[in-house]
PDB file of C-alpha atoms in Angstrom:
ATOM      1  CA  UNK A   1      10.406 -13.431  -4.202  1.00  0.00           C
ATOM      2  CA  UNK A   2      10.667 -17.232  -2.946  1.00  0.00           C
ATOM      3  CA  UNK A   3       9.436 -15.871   0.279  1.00  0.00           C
ATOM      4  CA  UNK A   4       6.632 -13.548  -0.736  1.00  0.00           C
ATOM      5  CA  UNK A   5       4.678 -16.434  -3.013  1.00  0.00           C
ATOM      6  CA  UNK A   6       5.494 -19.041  -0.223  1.00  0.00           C
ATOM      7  CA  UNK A   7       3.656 -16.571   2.117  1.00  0.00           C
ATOM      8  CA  UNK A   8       1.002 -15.973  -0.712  1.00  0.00           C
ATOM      9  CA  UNK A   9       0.477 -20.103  -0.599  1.00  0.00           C
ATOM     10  CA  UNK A  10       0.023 -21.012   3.441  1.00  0.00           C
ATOM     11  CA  UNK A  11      -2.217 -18.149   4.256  1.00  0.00           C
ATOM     12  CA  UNK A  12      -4.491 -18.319   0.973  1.00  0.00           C
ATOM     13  CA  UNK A  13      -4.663 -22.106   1.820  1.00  0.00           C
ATOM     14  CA  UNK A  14      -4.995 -20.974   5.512  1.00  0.00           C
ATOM     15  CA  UNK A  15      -8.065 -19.377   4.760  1.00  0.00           C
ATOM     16  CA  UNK A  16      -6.993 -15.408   5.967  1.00  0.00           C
ATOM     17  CA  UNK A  17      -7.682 -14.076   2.742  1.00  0.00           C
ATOM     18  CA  UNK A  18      -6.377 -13.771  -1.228  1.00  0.00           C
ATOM     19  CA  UNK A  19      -3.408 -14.612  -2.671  1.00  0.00           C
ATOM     20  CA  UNK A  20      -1.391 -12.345  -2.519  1.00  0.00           C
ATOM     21  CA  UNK A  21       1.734 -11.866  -0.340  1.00  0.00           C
ATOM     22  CA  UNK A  22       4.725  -9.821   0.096  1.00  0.00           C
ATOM     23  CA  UNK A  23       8.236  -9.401   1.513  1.00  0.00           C
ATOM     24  CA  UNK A  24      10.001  -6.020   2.010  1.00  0.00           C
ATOM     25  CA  UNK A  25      14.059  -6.494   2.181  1.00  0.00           C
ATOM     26  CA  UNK A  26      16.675  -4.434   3.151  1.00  0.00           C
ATOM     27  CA  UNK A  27      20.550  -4.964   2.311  1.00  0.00           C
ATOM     28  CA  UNK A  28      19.366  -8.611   1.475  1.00  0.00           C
ATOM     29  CA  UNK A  29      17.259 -10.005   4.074  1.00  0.00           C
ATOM     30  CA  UNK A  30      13.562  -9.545   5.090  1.00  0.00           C
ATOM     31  CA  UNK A  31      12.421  -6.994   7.350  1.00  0.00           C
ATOM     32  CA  UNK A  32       8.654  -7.150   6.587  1.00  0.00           C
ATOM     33  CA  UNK A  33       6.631  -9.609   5.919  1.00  0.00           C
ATOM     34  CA  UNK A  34       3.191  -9.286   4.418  1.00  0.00           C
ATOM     35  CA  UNK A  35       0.063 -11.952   3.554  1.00  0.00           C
ATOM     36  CA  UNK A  36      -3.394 -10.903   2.443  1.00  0.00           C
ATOM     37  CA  UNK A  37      -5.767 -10.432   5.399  1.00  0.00           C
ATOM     38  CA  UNK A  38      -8.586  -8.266   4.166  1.00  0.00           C
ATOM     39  CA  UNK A  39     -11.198 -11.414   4.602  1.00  0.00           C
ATOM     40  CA  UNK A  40      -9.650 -12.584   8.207  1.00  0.00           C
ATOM     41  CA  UNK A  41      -9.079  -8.826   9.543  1.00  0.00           C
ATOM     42  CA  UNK A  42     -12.271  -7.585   7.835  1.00  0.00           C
ATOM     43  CA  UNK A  43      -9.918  -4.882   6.911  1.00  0.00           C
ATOM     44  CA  UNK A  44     -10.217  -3.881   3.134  1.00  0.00           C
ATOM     45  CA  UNK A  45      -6.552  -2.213   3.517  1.00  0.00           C
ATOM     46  CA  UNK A  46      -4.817  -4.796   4.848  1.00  0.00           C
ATOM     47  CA  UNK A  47      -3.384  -6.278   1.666  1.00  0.00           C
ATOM     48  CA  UNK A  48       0.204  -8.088   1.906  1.00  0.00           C
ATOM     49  CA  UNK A  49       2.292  -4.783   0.506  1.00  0.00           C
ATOM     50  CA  UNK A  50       0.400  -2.716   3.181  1.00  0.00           C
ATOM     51  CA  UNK A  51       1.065  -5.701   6.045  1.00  0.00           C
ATOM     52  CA  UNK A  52       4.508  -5.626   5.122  1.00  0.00           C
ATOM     53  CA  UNK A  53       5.225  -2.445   5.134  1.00  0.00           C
ATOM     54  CA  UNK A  54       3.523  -1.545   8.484  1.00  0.00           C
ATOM     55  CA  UNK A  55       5.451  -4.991   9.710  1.00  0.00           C
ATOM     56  CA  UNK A  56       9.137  -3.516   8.227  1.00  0.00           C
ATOM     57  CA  UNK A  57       8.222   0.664   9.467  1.00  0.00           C
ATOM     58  CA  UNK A  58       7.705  -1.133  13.109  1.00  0.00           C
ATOM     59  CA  UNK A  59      10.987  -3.385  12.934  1.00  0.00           C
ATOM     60  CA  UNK A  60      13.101  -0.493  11.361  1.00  0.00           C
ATOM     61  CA  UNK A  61      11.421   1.886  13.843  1.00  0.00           C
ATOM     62  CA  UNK A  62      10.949   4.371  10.814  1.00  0.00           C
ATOM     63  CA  UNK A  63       7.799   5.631   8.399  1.00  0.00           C
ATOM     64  CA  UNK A  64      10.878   5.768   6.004  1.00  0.00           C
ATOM     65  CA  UNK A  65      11.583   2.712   4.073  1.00  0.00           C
ATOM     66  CA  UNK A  66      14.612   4.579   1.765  1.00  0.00           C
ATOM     67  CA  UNK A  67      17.184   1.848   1.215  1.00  0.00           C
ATOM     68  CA  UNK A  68      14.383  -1.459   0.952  1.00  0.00           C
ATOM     69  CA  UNK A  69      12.953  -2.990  -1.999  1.00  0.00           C
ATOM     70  CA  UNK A  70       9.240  -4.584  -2.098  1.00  0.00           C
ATOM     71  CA  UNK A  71       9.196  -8.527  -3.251  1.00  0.00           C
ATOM     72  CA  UNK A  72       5.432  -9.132  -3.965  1.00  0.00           C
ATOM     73  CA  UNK A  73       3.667 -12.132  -5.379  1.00  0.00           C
ATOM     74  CA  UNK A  74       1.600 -10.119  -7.601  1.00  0.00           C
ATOM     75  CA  UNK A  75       1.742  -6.541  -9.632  1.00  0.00           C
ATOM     76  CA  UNK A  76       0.445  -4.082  -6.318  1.00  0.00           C
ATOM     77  CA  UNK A  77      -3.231  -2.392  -6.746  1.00  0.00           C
ATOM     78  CA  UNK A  78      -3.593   1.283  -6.735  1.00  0.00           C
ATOM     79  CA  UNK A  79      -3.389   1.450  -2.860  1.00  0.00           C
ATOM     80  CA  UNK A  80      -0.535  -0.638  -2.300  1.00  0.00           C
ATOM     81  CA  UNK A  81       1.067   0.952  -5.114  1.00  0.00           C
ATOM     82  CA  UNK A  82       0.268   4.321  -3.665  1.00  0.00           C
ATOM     83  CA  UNK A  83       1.971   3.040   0.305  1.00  0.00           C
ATOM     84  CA  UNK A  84       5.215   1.999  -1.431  1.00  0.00           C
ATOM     85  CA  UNK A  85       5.365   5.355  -2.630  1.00  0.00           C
ATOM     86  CA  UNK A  86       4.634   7.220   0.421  1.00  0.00           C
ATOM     87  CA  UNK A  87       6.819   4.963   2.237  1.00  0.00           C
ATOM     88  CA  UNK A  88      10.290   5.669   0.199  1.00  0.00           C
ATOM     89  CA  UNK A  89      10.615   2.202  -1.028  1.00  0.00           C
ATOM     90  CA  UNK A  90      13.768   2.255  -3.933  1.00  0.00           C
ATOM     91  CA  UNK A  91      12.291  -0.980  -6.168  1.00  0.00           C
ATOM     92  CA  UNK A  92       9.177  -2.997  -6.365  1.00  0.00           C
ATOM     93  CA  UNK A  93      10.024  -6.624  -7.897  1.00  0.00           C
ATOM     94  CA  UNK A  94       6.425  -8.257  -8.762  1.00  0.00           C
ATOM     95  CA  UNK A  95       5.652 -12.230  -9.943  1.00  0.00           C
ATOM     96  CA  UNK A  96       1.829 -11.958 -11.213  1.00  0.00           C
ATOM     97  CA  UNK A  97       1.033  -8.761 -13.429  1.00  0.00           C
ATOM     98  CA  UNK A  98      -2.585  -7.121 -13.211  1.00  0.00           C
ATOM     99  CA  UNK A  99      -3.708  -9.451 -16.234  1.00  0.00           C
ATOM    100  CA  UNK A 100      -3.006 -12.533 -14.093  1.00  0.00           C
ATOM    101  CA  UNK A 101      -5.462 -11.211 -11.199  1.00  0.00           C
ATOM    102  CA  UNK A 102      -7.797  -9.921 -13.049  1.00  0.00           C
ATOM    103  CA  UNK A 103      -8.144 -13.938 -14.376  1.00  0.00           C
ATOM    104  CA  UNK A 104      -9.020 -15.117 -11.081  1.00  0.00           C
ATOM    105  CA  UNK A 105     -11.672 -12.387 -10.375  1.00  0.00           C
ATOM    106  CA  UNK A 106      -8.953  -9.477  -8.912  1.00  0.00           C
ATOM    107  CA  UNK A 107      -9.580  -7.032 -11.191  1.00  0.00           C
ATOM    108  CA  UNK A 108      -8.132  -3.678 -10.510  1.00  0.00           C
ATOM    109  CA  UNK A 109      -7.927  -1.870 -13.963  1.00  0.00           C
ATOM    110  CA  UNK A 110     -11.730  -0.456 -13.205  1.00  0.00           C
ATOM    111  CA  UNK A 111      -9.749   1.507 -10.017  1.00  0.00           C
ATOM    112  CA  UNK A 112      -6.713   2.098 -11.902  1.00  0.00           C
ATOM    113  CA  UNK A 113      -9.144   4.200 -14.888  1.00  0.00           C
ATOM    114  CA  UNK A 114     -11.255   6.136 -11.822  1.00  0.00           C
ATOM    115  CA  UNK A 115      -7.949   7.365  -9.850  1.00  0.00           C
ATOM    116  CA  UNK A 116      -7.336   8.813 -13.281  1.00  0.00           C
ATOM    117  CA  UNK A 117     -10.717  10.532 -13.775  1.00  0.00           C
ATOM    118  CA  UNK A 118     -11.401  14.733 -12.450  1.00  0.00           C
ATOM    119  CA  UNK A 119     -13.064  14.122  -9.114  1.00  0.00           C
ATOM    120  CA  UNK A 120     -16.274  15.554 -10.797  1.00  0.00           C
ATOM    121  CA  UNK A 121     -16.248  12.415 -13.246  1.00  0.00           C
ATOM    122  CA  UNK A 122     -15.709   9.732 -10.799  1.00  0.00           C
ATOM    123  CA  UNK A 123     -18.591   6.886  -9.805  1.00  0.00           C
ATOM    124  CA  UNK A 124     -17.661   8.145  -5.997  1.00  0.00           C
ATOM    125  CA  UNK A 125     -19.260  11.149  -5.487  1.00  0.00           C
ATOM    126  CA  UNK A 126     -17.421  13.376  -3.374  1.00  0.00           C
ATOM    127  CA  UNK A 127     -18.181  16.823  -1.600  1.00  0.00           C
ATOM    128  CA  UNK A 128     -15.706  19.427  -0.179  1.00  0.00           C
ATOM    129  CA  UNK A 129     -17.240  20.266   3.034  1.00  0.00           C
ATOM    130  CA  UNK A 130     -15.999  23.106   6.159  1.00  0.00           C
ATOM    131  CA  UNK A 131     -12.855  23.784   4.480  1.00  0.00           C
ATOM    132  CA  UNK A 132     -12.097  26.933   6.260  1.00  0.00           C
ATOM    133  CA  UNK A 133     -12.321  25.149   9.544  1.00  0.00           C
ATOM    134  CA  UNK A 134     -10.179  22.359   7.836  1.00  0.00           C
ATOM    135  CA  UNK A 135      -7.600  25.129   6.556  1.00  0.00           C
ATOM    136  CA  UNK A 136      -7.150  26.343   9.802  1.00  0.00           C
ATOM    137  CA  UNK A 137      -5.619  23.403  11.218  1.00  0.00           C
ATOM    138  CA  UNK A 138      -3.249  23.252   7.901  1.00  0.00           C
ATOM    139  CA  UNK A 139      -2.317  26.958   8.373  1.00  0.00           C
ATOM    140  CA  UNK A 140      -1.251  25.889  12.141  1.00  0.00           C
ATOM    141  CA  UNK A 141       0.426  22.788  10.942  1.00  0.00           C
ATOM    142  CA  UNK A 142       2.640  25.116   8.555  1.00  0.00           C
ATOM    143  CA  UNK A 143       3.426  27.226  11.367  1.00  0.00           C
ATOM    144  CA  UNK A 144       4.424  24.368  13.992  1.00  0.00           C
ATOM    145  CA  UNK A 145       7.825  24.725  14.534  1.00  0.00           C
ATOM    146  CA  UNK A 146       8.616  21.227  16.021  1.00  0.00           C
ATOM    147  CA  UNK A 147       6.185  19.310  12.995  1.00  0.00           C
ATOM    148  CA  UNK A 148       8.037  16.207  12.025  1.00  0.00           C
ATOM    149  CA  UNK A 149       8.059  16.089   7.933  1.00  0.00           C
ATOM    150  CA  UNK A 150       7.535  13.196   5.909  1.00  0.00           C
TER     151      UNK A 150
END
């Protein structure tokens, strides 16, 4: 956790973006690390627990992370939250909670309350569009015999 609000410190004060950063550790040491870089990347996704998990799926040469824990500096938003579950991760072990971000102007509980919402009640509108065309490529994706599952 050391390393994750070190991280959080030098590139907040480094100027690539919020304060927020994150470590991803497997049998003990670090094989991701992650730092805020939304503002420097102008990349809305690329928040520490996403950085760090891209950085340890690259070094472990898997989109698997069974077996690694997450050490982040602060309680992860609905997207990050979201990647450590579609990436396996056992744990998450958080320093700040929501409360704490949402102090300093990070607040995520408005996102947190839509996710929860039907679609049809949502501030984003959104339209299902050519979904026979679209179910076409699923149906051939179900039937691909060499499809790699995750």
């Amino acid at each position: 956790m050391g390393r994750a609000i070190e991280l959080s410190r030098i590139h907040m004060e480094a100027g690539e973006g919020g304060p927020f950063g994150a470590v991803v550790v497997k049998d003990g040491r670090i094989v991701g690390e992650g730092w805020n870089r939304v503002t420097s990347t102008r990349d809305p996704t690329a928040h520490a627990e996403v950085v760090a998990i891209r950085a340890a799926c690259l070094r472990l040469d898997s989109f698997v992370l069974k077996g690694c824990e997450i050490y982040t500096s602060c309680e992860p938003c609905p997207m990050c939250l979201s990647a450590i579950y579609w990436a396996r991760l056992d744990r998450i072990w958080y320093a700040n909670g929501r409360a704490d971000a949402a102090a300093i102007q990070f607040d995520d509980e408005w996102l947190y309350r839509e996710v929860a919402l039907p679609m049809k009640d949502r501030s984003l509108p959104a339209v299902d569009l050519m979904r026979e065309e679209a179910l076409a490529v699923f149906q051939a994706w179900d039937a691909k015999v060499d499809k790699i599952r995750y």
